[in-house]
N, CA and C atoms as an extended XYZ file, in Angstrom:
612
Properties=species:S:1:pos:R:3:atomname:S:1:resname:S:1:resid:I:1 pbc="F F F"
N        69.349       98.507      133.067 N   MET     1
C        70.689       99.012      132.797 CA  MET     1
C        71.405       98.129      131.768 C   MET     1
N        71.354       96.816      131.972 N   MET     2
C        72.015       95.902      131.055 CA  MET     2
C        71.389       95.957      129.672 C   MET     2
N        70.072       96.125      129.629 N   ARG     3
C        69.386       96.191      128.336 CA  ARG     3
C        69.791       97.450      127.578 C   ARG     3
N        69.919       98.558      128.301 N   TRP     4
C        70.340       99.816      127.682 CA  TRP     4
C        71.771       99.683      127.176 C   TRP     4
N        72.637       99.031      127.967 N   LEU     5
C        74.030       98.846      127.570 CA  LEU     5
C        74.130       97.975      126.318 C   LEU     5
N        73.314       96.932      126.259 N   LEU     6
C        73.311       96.069      125.074 CA  LEU     6
C        72.894       96.847      123.837 C   LEU     6
N        71.906       97.717      123.971 N   LYS     7
C        71.468       98.527      122.835 CA  LYS     7
C        72.604       99.407      122.332 C   LYS     7
N        73.351      100.023      123.230 N   MET     8
C        74.469      100.873      122.830 CA  MET     8
C        75.560      100.060      122.132 C   MET     8
N        75.828       98.868      122.658 N   VAL     9
C        76.828       97.996      122.040 CA  VAL     9
C        76.415       97.631      120.617 C   VAL     9
N        75.145       97.295      120.437 N   LEU    10
C        74.667       96.898      119.110 CA  LEU    10
C        74.669       98.077      118.136 C   LEU    10
N        74.347       99.266      118.624 N   ILE    11
C        74.375      100.454      117.764 CA  ILE    11
C        75.795      100.704      117.262 C   ILE    11
N        76.768      100.652      118.171 N   ILE    12
C        78.168      100.865      117.785 CA  ILE    12
C        78.636       99.773      116.828 C   ILE    12
N        78.234       98.539      117.115 N   TYR    13
C        78.634       97.405      116.278 CA  TYR    13
C        78.131       97.569      114.849 C   TYR    13
N        76.835       97.855      114.693 N   TRP    14
C        76.266       97.945      113.352 CA  TRP    14
C        76.745       99.195      112.615 C   TRP    14
N        76.907      100.317      113.326 N   LEU    15
C        77.443      101.516      112.676 CA  LEU    15
C        78.885      101.276      112.217 C   LEU    15
N        79.670      100.597      113.059 N   GLY    16
C        81.040      100.286      112.678 CA  GLY    16
C        81.104       99.395      111.454 C   GLY    16
N        80.271       98.357      111.420 N   LEU    17
C        80.236       97.480      110.252 CA  LEU    17
C        79.832       98.251      108.993 C   LEU    17
N        78.831       99.115      109.143 N   MET    18
C        78.347       99.892      107.998 CA  MET    18
C        79.458      100.787      107.440 C   MET    18
N        80.172      101.477      108.326 N   LEU    19
C        81.256      102.358      107.881 CA  LEU    19
C        82.419      101.567      107.297 C   LEU    19
N        82.697      100.416      107.869 N   TRP    20
C        83.800       99.577      107.380 CA  TRP    20
C        83.521       99.090      105.960 C   TRP    20
N        82.333       98.517      105.766 N   VAL    21
C        81.951       98.040      104.432 CA  VAL    21
C        81.855       99.207      103.452 C   VAL    21
N        81.207      100.284      103.889 N   GLY    22
C        81.005      101.436      103.013 CA  GLY    22
C        82.308      102.074      102.562 C   GLY    22
N        83.287      102.158      103.463 N   SER    23
C        84.565      102.771      103.095 CA  SER    23
C        85.297      101.954      102.039 C   SER    23
N        85.270      100.628      102.174 N   LEU    24
C        85.942       99.780      101.182 CA  LEU    24
C        85.247       99.853       99.820 C   LEU    24
N        83.920       99.836       99.832 N   MET    25
C        83.187       99.913       98.572 CA  MET    25
C        83.406      101.267       97.902 C   MET    25
N        83.401      102.334       98.694 N   THR    26
C        83.615      103.674       98.152 CA  THR    26
C        84.996      103.799       97.528 C   THR    26
N        86.016      103.261       98.219 N   ALA    27
C        87.381      103.330       97.694 CA  ALA    27
C        87.491      102.576       96.371 C   ALA    27
N        86.888      101.402       96.296 N   GLY    28
C        86.939      100.622       95.067 CA  GLY    28
C        86.269      101.326       93.902 C   GLY    28
N        85.103      101.898       94.147 N   ILE    29
C        84.371      102.605       93.091 CA  ILE    29
C        85.130      103.855       92.650 C   ILE    29
N        85.672      104.598       93.628 N   ALA    30
C        86.419      105.821       93.306 CA  ALA    30
C        87.665      105.498       92.485 C   ALA    30
N        88.383      104.432       92.864 N   ALA    31
C        89.595      104.065       92.124 CA  ALA    31
C        89.254      103.658       90.691 C   ALA    31
N        88.193      102.883       90.534 N   MET    32
C        87.794      102.429       89.206 CA  MET    32
C        87.457      103.621       88.305 C   MET    32
N        86.700      104.574       88.827 N   ASN    33
C        86.288      105.722       88.019 CA  ASN    33
C        87.434      106.710       87.787 C   ASN    33
N        88.278      106.915       88.806 N   THR    34
C        89.368      107.885       88.678 CA  THR    34
C        90.424      107.412       87.683 C   THR    34
N        90.885      106.162       87.855 N   PHE    35
C        91.902      105.645       86.937 CA  PHE    35
C        91.326      105.313       85.568 C   PHE    35
N        90.002      105.177       85.491 N   GLY    36
C        89.372      104.929       84.198 CA  GLY    36
C        89.055      106.195       83.436 C   GLY    36
N        89.229      107.366       84.087 N   THR    37
C        88.854      108.630       83.456 CA  THR    37
C        90.040      109.571       83.234 C   THR    37
N        90.770      109.902       84.314 N   LEU    38
C        91.825      110.920       84.221 CA  LEU    38
C        92.920      110.607       83.199 C   LEU    38
N        93.412      109.375       83.108 N   PRO    39
C        94.487      109.114       82.127 CA  PRO    39
C        94.079      109.379       80.686 C   PRO    39
N        92.783      109.398       80.398 N   ASP    40
C        92.312      109.590       79.018 CA  ASP    40
C        91.900      111.033       78.726 C   ASP    40
N        92.070      111.947       79.687 N   LEU    41
C        91.609      113.321       79.500 CA  LEU    41
C        92.697      114.277       79.011 C   LEU    41
N        93.886      113.764       78.803 N   GLY    42
C        94.966      114.641       78.350 CA  GLY    42
C        95.413      115.633       79.393 C   GLY    42
N        95.410      115.228       80.644 N   VAL    43
C        95.812      116.111       81.740 CA  VAL    43
C        97.289      116.460       81.631 C   VAL    43
N        97.634      117.740       81.872 N   ARG    44
C        99.030      118.181       81.889 CA  ARG    44
C        99.321      118.785       83.260 C   ARG    44
N       100.403      118.351       83.887 N   LEU    45
C       100.815      118.844       85.197 CA  LEU    45
C       102.076      119.679       85.024 C   LEU    45
N       101.974      120.987       85.289 N   ASP    46
C       103.109      121.883       85.078 CA  ASP    46
C       104.308      121.514       85.959 C   ASP    46
N       104.042      121.009       87.153 N   SER    47
C       105.140      120.682       88.066 CA  SER    47
C       105.876      119.410       87.657 C   SER    47
N       105.347      118.714       86.638 N   TYR    48
C       106.000      117.494       86.144 CA  TYR    48
C       106.345      117.655       84.664 C   TYR    48
N       106.802      118.846       84.304 N   ALA    49
C       107.074      119.168       82.901 CA  ALA    49
C       108.153      118.283       82.292 C   ALA    49
N       109.089      117.805       83.128 N   ASP    50
C       110.186      116.972       82.620 CA  ASP    50
C       109.833      115.488       82.599 C   ASP    50
N       108.610      115.160       82.987 N   TYR    51
C       108.173      113.758       82.999 CA  TYR    51
C       107.280      113.536       81.780 C   TYR    51
N       107.326      112.357       81.142 N   PRO    52
C       106.515      112.126       79.927 CA  PRO    52
C       105.061      112.526       80.117 C   PRO    52
N       104.570      113.362       79.220 N   SER    53
C       103.211      113.893       79.352 CA  SER    53
C       102.143      112.803       79.292 C   SER    53
N       102.460      111.676       78.654 N   ALA    54
C       101.482      110.591       78.566 CA  ALA    54
C       101.175      109.993       79.927 C   ALA    54
N       102.079      110.206       80.895 N   GLU    55
C       101.885      109.660       82.238 CA  GLU    55
C       101.246      110.655       83.201 C   GLU    55
N       100.984      111.871       82.759 N   HIS    56
C       100.461      112.897       83.658 CA  HIS    56
C        99.063      112.548       84.180 C   HIS    56
N        98.245      111.991       83.316 N   GLY    57
C        96.897      111.630       83.753 CA  GLY    57
C        96.918      110.564       84.836 C   GLY    57
N        97.816      109.607       84.683 N   ARG    58
C        97.956      108.548       85.690 CA  ARG    58
C        98.522      109.110       86.988 C   ARG    58
N        99.461      110.037       86.871 N   LEU    59
C        99.992      110.709       88.056 CA  LEU    59
C        98.885      111.446       88.803 C   LEU    59
N        98.074      112.182       88.070 N   ALA    60
C        96.980      112.938       88.690 CA  ALA    60
C        95.980      112.006       89.366 C   ALA    60
N        95.668      110.892       88.704 N   ALA    61
C        94.740      109.925       89.292 CA  ALA    61
C        95.303      109.347       90.588 C   ALA    61
N        96.603      109.054       90.580 N   GLY    62
C        97.239      108.525       91.779 CA  GLY    62
C        97.203      109.513       92.931 C   GLY    62
N        97.398      110.789       92.629 N   MET    63
C        97.375      111.811       93.676 CA  MET    63
C        95.983      111.977       94.275 C   MET    63
N        94.980      111.907       93.423 N   VAL    64
C        93.596      111.996       93.916 CA  VAL    64
C        93.270      110.794       94.792 C   VAL    64
N        93.614      109.613       94.341 N   MET    65
C        93.256      108.398       95.072 CA  MET    65
C        94.094      108.234       96.335 C   MET    65
N        95.313      108.777       96.370 N   GLU    66
C        96.120      108.690       97.585 CA  GLU    66
C        95.392      109.351       98.755 C   GLU    66
N        94.745      110.478       98.489 N   ARG    67
C        93.986      111.153       99.545 CA  ARG    67
C        92.747      110.350       99.935 C   ARG    67
N        92.095      109.770       98.936 N   ASN    68
C        90.917      108.955       99.238 CA  ASN    68
C        91.281      107.737      100.081 C   ASN    68
N        92.365      107.074       99.712 N   PHE    69
C        92.786      105.889      100.468 CA  PHE    69
C        93.225      106.256      101.882 C   PHE    69
N        93.810      107.445      102.030 N   PHE    70
C        94.192      107.891      103.376 CA  PHE    70
C        92.959      108.035      104.269 C   PHE    70
N        91.909      108.647      103.726 N   VAL    71
C        90.663      108.806      104.490 CA  VAL    71
C        90.064      107.436      104.827 C   VAL    71
N        90.074      106.521      103.858 N   VAL    72
C        89.545      105.168      104.092 CA  VAL    72
C        90.336      104.463      105.184 C   VAL    72
N        91.663      104.619      105.158 N   ASP    73
C        92.499      103.986      106.184 CA  ASP    73
C        92.209      104.563      107.563 C   ASP    73
N        92.008      105.883      107.650 N   VAL    74
C        91.691      106.512      108.942 CA  VAL    74
C        90.355      105.987      109.470 C   VAL    74
N        89.364      105.886      108.577 N   ILE    75
C        88.057      105.358      108.986 CA  ILE    75
C        88.207      103.948      109.534 C   ILE    75
N        88.987      103.116      108.834 N   GLN    76
C        89.167      101.742      109.284 CA  GLN    76
C        89.935      101.683      110.609 C   GLN    76
N        90.901      102.556      110.786 N   MET    77
C        91.644      102.604      112.047 CA  MET    77
C        90.699      102.849      113.226 C   MET    77
N        89.654      103.625      112.978 N   LEU    78
C        88.697      103.950      114.040 CA  LEU    78
C        87.668      102.850      114.247 C   LEU    78
N        87.125      102.328      113.140 N   VAL    79
C        85.969      101.424      113.276 CA  VAL    79
C        86.354       99.970      113.505 C   VAL    79
N        87.517       99.525      113.008 N   VAL    80
C        87.891       98.118      113.182 CA  VAL    80
C        87.982       97.731      114.660 C   VAL    80
N        88.690       98.511      115.502 N   PRO    81
C        88.700       98.153      116.926 CA  PRO    81
C        87.313       98.181      117.559 C   PRO    81
N        86.469       99.143      117.160 N   LEU    82
C        85.119       99.227      117.720 CA  LEU    82
C        84.305       97.989      117.377 C   LEU    82
N        84.387       97.545      116.129 N   VAL    83
C        83.637       96.366      115.704 CA  VAL    83
C        84.102       95.130      116.471 C   VAL    83
N        85.402       94.949      116.578 N   ILE    84
C        85.924       93.754      117.247 CA  ILE    84
C        85.594       93.777      118.734 C   ILE    84
N        85.758       94.926      119.382 N   VAL    85
C        85.466       95.015      120.823 CA  VAL    85
C        83.984       94.773      121.090 C   VAL    85
N        83.115       95.390      120.304 N   THR    86
C        81.679       95.208      120.538 CA  THR    86
C        81.238       93.783      120.200 C   THR    86
N        81.908       93.147      119.249 N   LEU    87
C        81.622       91.742      118.960 CA  LEU    87
C        81.979       90.876      120.168 C   LEU    87
N        83.147       91.087      120.742 N   LEU    88
C        83.572       90.300      121.901 CA  LEU    88
C        82.683       90.557      123.112 C   LEU    88
N        82.220       91.795      123.251 N   VAL    89
C        81.304       92.114      124.354 CA  VAL    89
C        79.997       91.347      124.205 C   VAL    89
N        79.502       91.255      122.976 N   GLN    90
C        78.278       90.491      122.732 CA  GLN    90
C        78.452       89.024      123.110 C   GLN    90
N        79.607       88.473      122.759 N   LEU    91
C        79.844       87.046      122.965 CA  LEU    91
C        80.110       86.717      124.430 C   LEU    91
N        80.934       87.526      125.081 N   PHE    92
C        81.371       87.176      126.425 CA  PHE    92
C        80.715       88.008      127.522 C   PHE    92
N        80.068       89.119      127.125 N   GLY    93
C        79.394       89.941      128.125 CA  GLY    93
C        77.896       89.734      128.160 C   GLY    93
N        77.322       89.366      127.003 N   PHE    94
C        75.870       89.216      126.929 CA  PHE    94
C        75.448       87.803      126.521 C   PHE    94
N        76.368       86.875      126.567 N   GLY    95
C        76.022       85.469      126.441 CA  GLY    95
C        75.560       84.993      125.081 C   GLY    95
N        75.965       85.669      123.998 N   MET    96
C        75.643       85.153      122.666 CA  MET    96
C        76.619       84.007      122.376 C   MET    96
N        76.115       82.801      122.242 N   ARG    97
C        76.945       81.608      122.216 CA  ARG    97
C        77.797       81.506      120.952 C   ARG    97
N        79.093       81.336      121.171 N   LEU    98
C        80.027       81.191      120.059 CA  LEU    98
C        79.830       79.862      119.342 C   LEU    98
N        79.212       78.882      120.012 N   ARG    99
C        79.007       77.572      119.397 CA  ARG    99
C        77.955       77.609      118.296 C   ARG    99
N        77.117       78.623      118.290 N   ARG   100
C        76.127       78.732      117.220 CA  ARG   100
C        76.835       79.059      115.903 C   ARG   100
N        76.451       78.396      114.818 N   PRO   101
C        77.159       78.593      113.537 CA  PRO   101
C        77.250       80.051      113.094 C   PRO   101
N        76.162       80.808      113.235 N   ALA   102
C        76.177       82.198      112.773 CA  ALA   102
C        77.169       83.024      113.574 C   ALA   102
N        77.220       82.821      114.876 N   ASN   103
C        78.174       83.553      115.702 CA  ASN   103
C        79.603       83.144      115.384 C   ASN   103
N        79.813       81.860      115.151 N   ALA   104
C        81.155       81.377      114.813 CA  ALA   104
C        81.613       81.960      113.481 C   ALA   104
N        80.724       81.991      112.492 N   ILE   105
C        81.077       82.498      111.165 CA  ILE   105
C        81.401       83.984      111.221 C   ILE   105
N        80.571       84.765      111.903 N   ARG   106
C        80.837       86.214      111.943 CA  ARG   106
C        82.098       86.515      112.745 C   ARG   106
N        82.351       85.746      113.789 N   THR   107
C        83.554       85.972      114.587 CA  THR   107
C        84.806       85.683      113.774 C   THR   107
N        84.831       84.548      113.095 N   VAL   108
C        86.002       84.181      112.291 CA  VAL   108
C        86.211       85.171      111.148 C   VAL   108
N        85.148       85.527      110.444 N   SER   109
C        85.284       86.408      109.275 CA  SER   109
C        85.741       87.806      109.687 C   SER   109
N        85.186       88.338      110.776 N   LEU   110
C        85.552       89.691      111.200 CA  LEU   110
C        86.956       89.732      111.802 C   LEU   110
N        87.346       88.706      112.531 N   LEU   111
C        88.704       88.659      113.069 CA  LEU   111
C        89.737       88.525      111.947 C   LEU   111
N        89.425       87.726      110.931 N   LEU   112
C        90.322       87.606      109.775 CA  LEU   112
C        90.450       88.943      109.048 C   LEU   112
N        89.318       89.625      108.858 N   ALA   113
C        89.340       90.924      108.181 CA  ALA   113
C        90.150       91.934      108.986 C   ALA   113
N        89.996       91.929      110.298 N   ALA   114
C        90.763       92.844      111.153 CA  ALA   114
C        92.256       92.528      111.078 C   ALA   114
N        92.592       91.241      111.067 N   GLY   115
C        93.996       90.848      110.965 CA  GLY   115
C        94.619       91.259      109.641 C   GLY   115
N        93.881       91.088      108.559 N   LEU   116
C        94.387       91.485      107.247 CA  LEU   116
C        94.563       92.996      107.156 C   LEU   116
N        93.621       93.735      107.748 N   PHE   117
C        93.767       95.191      107.740 CA  PHE   117
C        94.990       95.613      108.537 C   PHE   117
N        95.227       94.977      109.674 N   ALA   118
C        96.411       95.297      110.480 CA  ALA   118
C        97.687       95.026      109.693 C   ALA   118
N        97.719       93.911      108.960 N   LEU   119
C        98.873       93.585      108.128 CA  LEU   119
C        99.107       94.668      107.082 C   LEU   119
N        98.022       95.106      106.451 N   TYR   120
C        98.126       96.154      105.435 CA  TYR   120
C        98.552       97.485      106.052 C   TYR   120
N        97.895       97.872      107.145 N   ALA   121
C        98.106       99.205      107.716 CA  ALA   121
C        99.492       99.383      108.315 C   ALA   121
N       100.046       98.326      108.914 N   PHE   122
C       101.307       98.482      109.632 CA  PHE   122
C       102.512       97.928      108.872 C   PHE   122
N       102.282       97.228      107.785 N   SER   123
C       103.392       96.665      107.024 CA  SER   123
C       103.405       97.133      105.574 C   SER   123
N       102.293       96.945      104.899 N   LEU   124
C       102.240       97.209      103.464 CA  LEU   124
C       102.068       98.692      103.148 C   LEU   124
N       101.109       99.352      103.780 N   ALA   125
C       100.783      100.746      103.464 CA  ALA   125
C       101.952      101.701      103.670 C   ALA   125
N       102.683      101.628      104.786 N   PRO   126
C       103.806      102.569      104.950 CA  PRO   126
C       104.849      102.438      103.837 C   PRO   126
N       105.158      101.210      103.453 N   ARG   127
C       106.141      100.998      102.391 CA  ARG   127
C       105.626      101.530      101.056 C   ARG   127
N       104.365      101.286      100.756 N   MET   128
C       103.789      101.769       99.503 CA  MET   128
C       103.744      103.296       99.470 C   MET   128
N       103.350      103.916      100.568 N   ASN   129
C       103.290      105.379      100.611 CA  ASN   129
C       104.671      105.994      100.435 C   ASN   129
N       105.685      105.370      101.045 N   ARG   130
C       107.048      105.880      100.903 CA  ARG   130
C       107.512      105.807       99.454 C   ARG   130
N       107.289      104.669       98.799 N   GLU   131
C       107.712      104.517       97.407 CA  GLU   131
C       106.917      105.428       96.480 C   GLU   131
N       105.628      105.618       96.774 N   LEU   132
C       104.794      106.475       95.940 CA  LEU   132
C       105.276      107.921       95.988 C   LEU   132
N       105.590      108.401       97.187 N   ARG   133
C       106.035      109.791       97.318 CA  ARG   133
C       107.430      109.998       96.729 C   ARG   133
N       108.275      108.981       96.846 N   MET   134
C       109.593      109.071       96.209 CA  MET   134
C       109.448      109.085       94.689 C   MET   134
N       108.505      108.320       94.187 N   TYR   135
C       108.219      108.303       92.749 CA  TYR   135
C       107.782      109.682       92.277 C   TYR   135
N       106.866      110.301       93.007 N   TRP   136
C       106.404      111.640       92.649 CA  TRP   136
C       107.544      112.655       92.705 C   TRP   136
N       108.351      112.561       93.751 N   SER   137
C       109.448      113.514       93.934 CA  SER   137
C       110.479      113.411       92.801 C   SER   137
N       110.853      112.190       92.469 N   GLU   138
C       111.839      112.000       91.401 CA  GLU   138
C       111.256      112.381       90.042 C   GLU   138
N       109.975      112.100       89.837 N   ALA   139
C       109.331      112.473       88.576 CA  ALA   139
C       109.276      113.980       88.414 C   ALA   139
N       108.996      114.689       89.500 N   ALA   140
C       108.944      116.153       89.442 CA  ALA   140
C       110.318      116.745       89.168 C   ALA   140
N       111.356      116.058       89.645 N   ALA   141
C       112.731      116.542       89.435 CA  ALA   141
C       113.292      116.123       88.077 C   ALA   141
N       112.525      115.347       87.331 N   GLY   142
C       112.981      114.900       86.025 CA  GLY   142
C       113.949      113.736       86.079 C   GLY   142
N       114.072      113.097       87.235 N   GLN   143
C       114.935      111.925       87.382 CA  GLN   143
C       114.159      110.678       86.962 C   GLN   143
N       114.119      110.427       85.674 N   LEU   144
C       113.223      109.408       85.138 CA  LEU   144
C       113.595      108.001       85.579 C   LEU   144
N       114.880      107.697       85.594 N   GLU   145
C       115.293      106.345       85.979 CA  GLU   145
C       114.963      106.063       87.447 C   GLU   145
N       115.283      107.015       88.321 N   GLN   146
C       114.974      106.833       89.739 CA  GLN   146
C       113.465      106.776       89.970 C   GLN   146
N       112.719      107.595       89.244 N   ALA   147
C       111.262      107.589       89.372 CA  ALA   147
C       110.698      106.228       88.988 C   ALA   147
N       111.254      105.656       87.935 N   GLU   148
C       110.767      104.361       87.472 CA  GLU   148
C       111.079      103.254       88.486 C   GLU   148
N       112.212      103.353       89.169 N   ILE   149
C       112.569      102.368       90.196 CA  ILE   149
C       111.546      102.385       91.327 C   ILE   149
N       111.216      103.585       91.791 N   HIS   150
C       110.248      103.698       92.892 CA  HIS   150
C       108.840      103.303       92.434 C   HIS   150
N       108.527      103.635       91.205 N   ARG   151
C       107.219      103.237       90.674 CA  ARG   151
C       107.108      101.713       90.595 C   ARG   151
N       108.175      101.047       90.184 N   THR   152
C       108.175       99.583       90.102 CA  THR   152
C       107.992       98.953       91.472 C   THR   152
N       108.680       99.505       92.475 N   LYS   153
C       108.551       98.986       93.839 CA  LYS   153
C       107.128       99.170       94.367 C   LYS   153
N       106.538      100.325       94.057 N   PHE   154
C       105.158      100.564       94.482 CA  PHE   154
C       104.207       99.586       93.809 C   PHE   154
N       104.352       99.418       92.511 N   GLU   155
C       103.445       98.551       91.767 CA  GLU   155
C       103.631       97.080       92.121 C   GLU   155
N       104.782       96.723       92.683 N   ARG   156
C       105.009       95.352       93.134 CA  ARG   156
C       104.086       95.019       94.325 C   ARG   156
N       103.846       96.000       95.191 N   ASP   157
C       102.996       95.791       96.369 CA  ASP   157
C       101.520       96.056       96.088 C   ASP   157
N       101.237       96.783       95.020 N   HIS   158
C        99.856       97.186       94.764 CA  HIS   158
C        98.885       96.009       94.618 C   HIS   158
N        99.223       94.943       93.891 N   PRO   159
C        98.294       93.811       93.801 CA  PRO   159
C        97.996       93.179       95.156 C   PRO   159
N        98.974       93.154       96.055 N   ARG   160
C        98.750       92.609       97.392 CA  ARG   160
C        97.745       93.456       98.157 C   ARG   160
N        97.910       94.773       98.074 N   ALA   161
C        96.973       95.670       98.757 CA  ALA   161
C        95.566       95.526       98.176 C   ALA   161
N        95.493       95.418       96.860 N   GLU   162
C        94.196       95.254       96.203 CA  GLU   162
C        93.549       93.930       96.596 C   GLU   162
N        94.355       92.869       96.714 N   SER   163
C        93.821       91.562       97.122 CA  SER   163
C        93.294       91.608       98.551 C   SER   163
N        94.024       92.286       99.438 N   ILE   164
C        93.570       92.407      100.826 CA  ILE   164
C        92.236       93.130      100.888 C   ILE   164
N        92.098       94.197      100.114 N   MET   165
C        90.844       94.942      100.114 CA  MET   165
C        89.687       94.082       99.593 C   MET   165
N        89.943       93.329       98.528 N   THR   166
C        88.899       92.478       97.951 CA  THR   166
C        88.487       91.371       98.918 C   THR   166
N        89.481       90.712       99.515 N   ILE   167
C        89.198       89.641      100.469 CA  ILE   167
C        88.462       90.193      101.683 C   ILE   167
N        88.893       91.354      102.167 N   ASN   168
C        88.235       91.944      103.329 CA  ASN   168
C        86.785       92.306      103.048 C   ASN   168
N        86.521       92.798      101.847 N   LEU   169
C        85.145       93.125      101.498 CA  LEU   169
C        84.279       91.869      101.504 C   LEU   169
N        84.803       90.779      100.966 N   PHE   170
C        84.080       89.507      100.992 CA  PHE   170
C        83.851       89.039      102.428 C   PHE   170
N        84.888       89.108      103.263 N   LEU   171
C        84.761       88.687      104.662 CA  LEU   171
C        83.752       89.544      105.412 C   LEU   171
N        83.736       90.830      105.133 N   LEU   172
C        82.805       91.722      105.819 CA  LEU   172
C        81.357       91.457      105.405 C   LEU   172
N        81.143       91.229      104.123 N   ILE   173
C        79.789       90.905      103.673 CA  ILE   173
C        79.320       89.609      104.319 C   ILE   173
N        80.231       88.636      104.404 N   LEU   174
C        79.920       87.379      105.095 CA  LEU   174
C        79.619       87.643      106.571 C   LEU   174
N        80.403       88.515      107.192 N   GLY   175
C        80.184       88.845      108.596 CA  GLY   175
C        78.873       89.562      108.835 C   GLY   175
N        78.500       90.460      107.927 N   VAL   176
C        77.217       91.170      108.054 CA  VAL   176
C        76.057       90.187      107.942 C   VAL   176
N        76.123       89.286      106.942 N   GLY   177
C        75.054       88.297      106.787 CA  GLY   177
C        74.946       87.384      107.982 C   GLY   177
N        76.090       86.913      108.482 N   ALA   178
C        76.072       86.023      109.650 CA  ALA   178
C        75.572       86.761      110.886 C   ALA   178
N        75.893       88.042      111.001 N   SER   179
C        75.412       88.826      112.141 CA  SER   179
C        73.896       88.935      112.123 C   SER   179
N        73.345       89.181      110.940 N   ALA   180
C        71.892       89.271      110.827 CA  ALA   180
C        71.233       87.964      111.252 C   ALA   180
N        71.785       86.843      110.800 N   VAL   181
C        71.239       85.536      111.172 CA  VAL   181
C        71.377       85.311      112.672 C   VAL   181
N        72.521       85.701      113.238 N   ALA   182
C        72.763       85.502      114.671 CA  ALA   182
C        71.739       86.256      115.509 C   ALA   182
N        71.405       87.475      115.110 N   PHE   183
C        70.449       88.250      115.897 CA  PHE   183
C        69.024       87.741      115.728 C   PHE   183
N        68.710       87.226      114.540 N   VAL   184
C        67.394       86.616      114.346 CA  VAL   184
C        67.262       85.386      115.232 C   VAL   184
N        68.298       84.557      115.276 N   GLU   185
C        68.262       83.345      116.088 CA  GLU   185
C        68.163       83.670      117.574 C   GLU   185
N        68.863       84.714      117.999 N   SER   186
C        68.855       85.055      119.421 CA  SER   186
C        67.537       85.662      119.869 C   SER   186
N        66.749       86.160      118.896 N   SER   187
C        65.469       86.780      119.248 CA  SER   187
C        64.285       85.838      119.074 C   SER   187
N        64.546       84.576      118.684 N   LYS   188
C        63.453       83.624      118.507 CA  LYS   188
C        62.801       83.307      119.850 C   LYS   188
N        61.472       83.251      119.900 N   PRO   189
C        60.811       82.862      121.145 CA  PRO   189
C        61.041       81.388      121.422 C   PRO   189
N        60.976       80.981      122.674 N   PRO   190
C        61.172       79.571      122.992 CA  PRO   190
C        60.113       78.702      122.339 C   PRO   190
N        60.519       77.499      121.945 N   LYS   191
C        59.594       76.600      121.286 CA  LYS   191
C        58.519       76.114      122.265 C   LYS   191
N        57.286       76.111      121.802 N   ILE   192
C        56.171       75.639      122.618 CA  ILE   192
C        55.679       74.323      122.033 C   ILE   192
N        55.626       73.308      122.841 N   SER   193
C        55.233       71.993      122.362 CA  SER   193
C        53.756       71.960      122.013 C   SER   193
N        53.415       71.304      120.909 N   ASN   194
C        52.022       71.136      120.505 CA  ASN   194
C        51.397       69.877      121.092 C   ASN   194
N        52.158       69.107      121.856 N   LEU   195
C        51.628       67.883      122.441 CA  LEU   195
C        50.665       68.201      123.581 C   LEU   195
N        49.699       67.352      123.765 N   GLU   196
C        48.738       67.554      124.839 CA  GLU   196
C        49.397       67.312      126.189 C   GLU   196
N        48.863       67.994      127.204 N   THR   197
C        49.367       67.802      128.558 CA  THR   197
C        49.047       66.401      129.022 C   THR   197
N        49.992       65.681      129.614 N   PRO   198
C        49.720       64.323      130.080 CA  PRO   198
C        48.506       64.279      131.016 C   PRO   198
N        47.678       63.238      130.868 N   LYS   199
C        46.448       63.133      131.642 CA  LYS   199
C        46.712       63.034      133.137 C   LYS   199
N        47.816       62.428      133.524 N   LEU   200
C        48.129       62.306      134.949 CA  LEU   200
C        48.276       63.678      135.592 C   LEU   200
N        48.836       64.647      134.800 N   LEU   201
C        48.964       65.979      135.336 CA  LEU   201
C        47.628       66.685      135.431 C   LEU   201
N        46.693       66.346      134.540 N   ASN   202
C        45.373       66.967      134.548 CA  ASN   202
C        44.541       66.538      135.737 C   ASN   202
N        44.865       65.373      136.339 N   LYS   203
C        44.080       64.862      137.469 CA  LYS   203
C        44.410       65.583      138.759 C   LYS   203
N        45.526       66.340      138.768 N   GLN   204
C        45.888       67.023      140.013 CA  GLN   204
C        44.939       68.181      140.306 C   GLN   204
């Protein structure tokens, strides 16, 4: 029973890590390609006719990526708790020693990544989404000055969000590597001494 439970815990743990890393990498690649392509295609948005046409491509790219980032955030909301809970179960339920360097490294890196995501999700993201939507609304209404104010506020937080994503990706890669080492170490067979059996024991 315990062996079956451990297998389920490890399956959830590794699937969660895979989805967590994959979602961040996908978001980064999508943002790079979307903002590197749409602004140069001469996109025109009829609903933003009163907004400078040179900015339409960037507006369109932002709208596409807003949906992508929303999906990435939902994925992280689901998998981050699963990864942390299954990690703690491994350490305190199945006796994987925290004193081992690999376990210590993966625990610290994954807890830091979870903390940074919580900071982003509950503090930074709501404010950025509010300013972004106000920017779109004012731009559509032709209120250029107000649109620029909201755009400035959004762009003020954007580097912080980008830094959190970059740092988290690094922490997760570190956590994945340390996890692999931890499981290899835990599966090592006990060391067998190559020394000969003492002669006194052989006389028995």
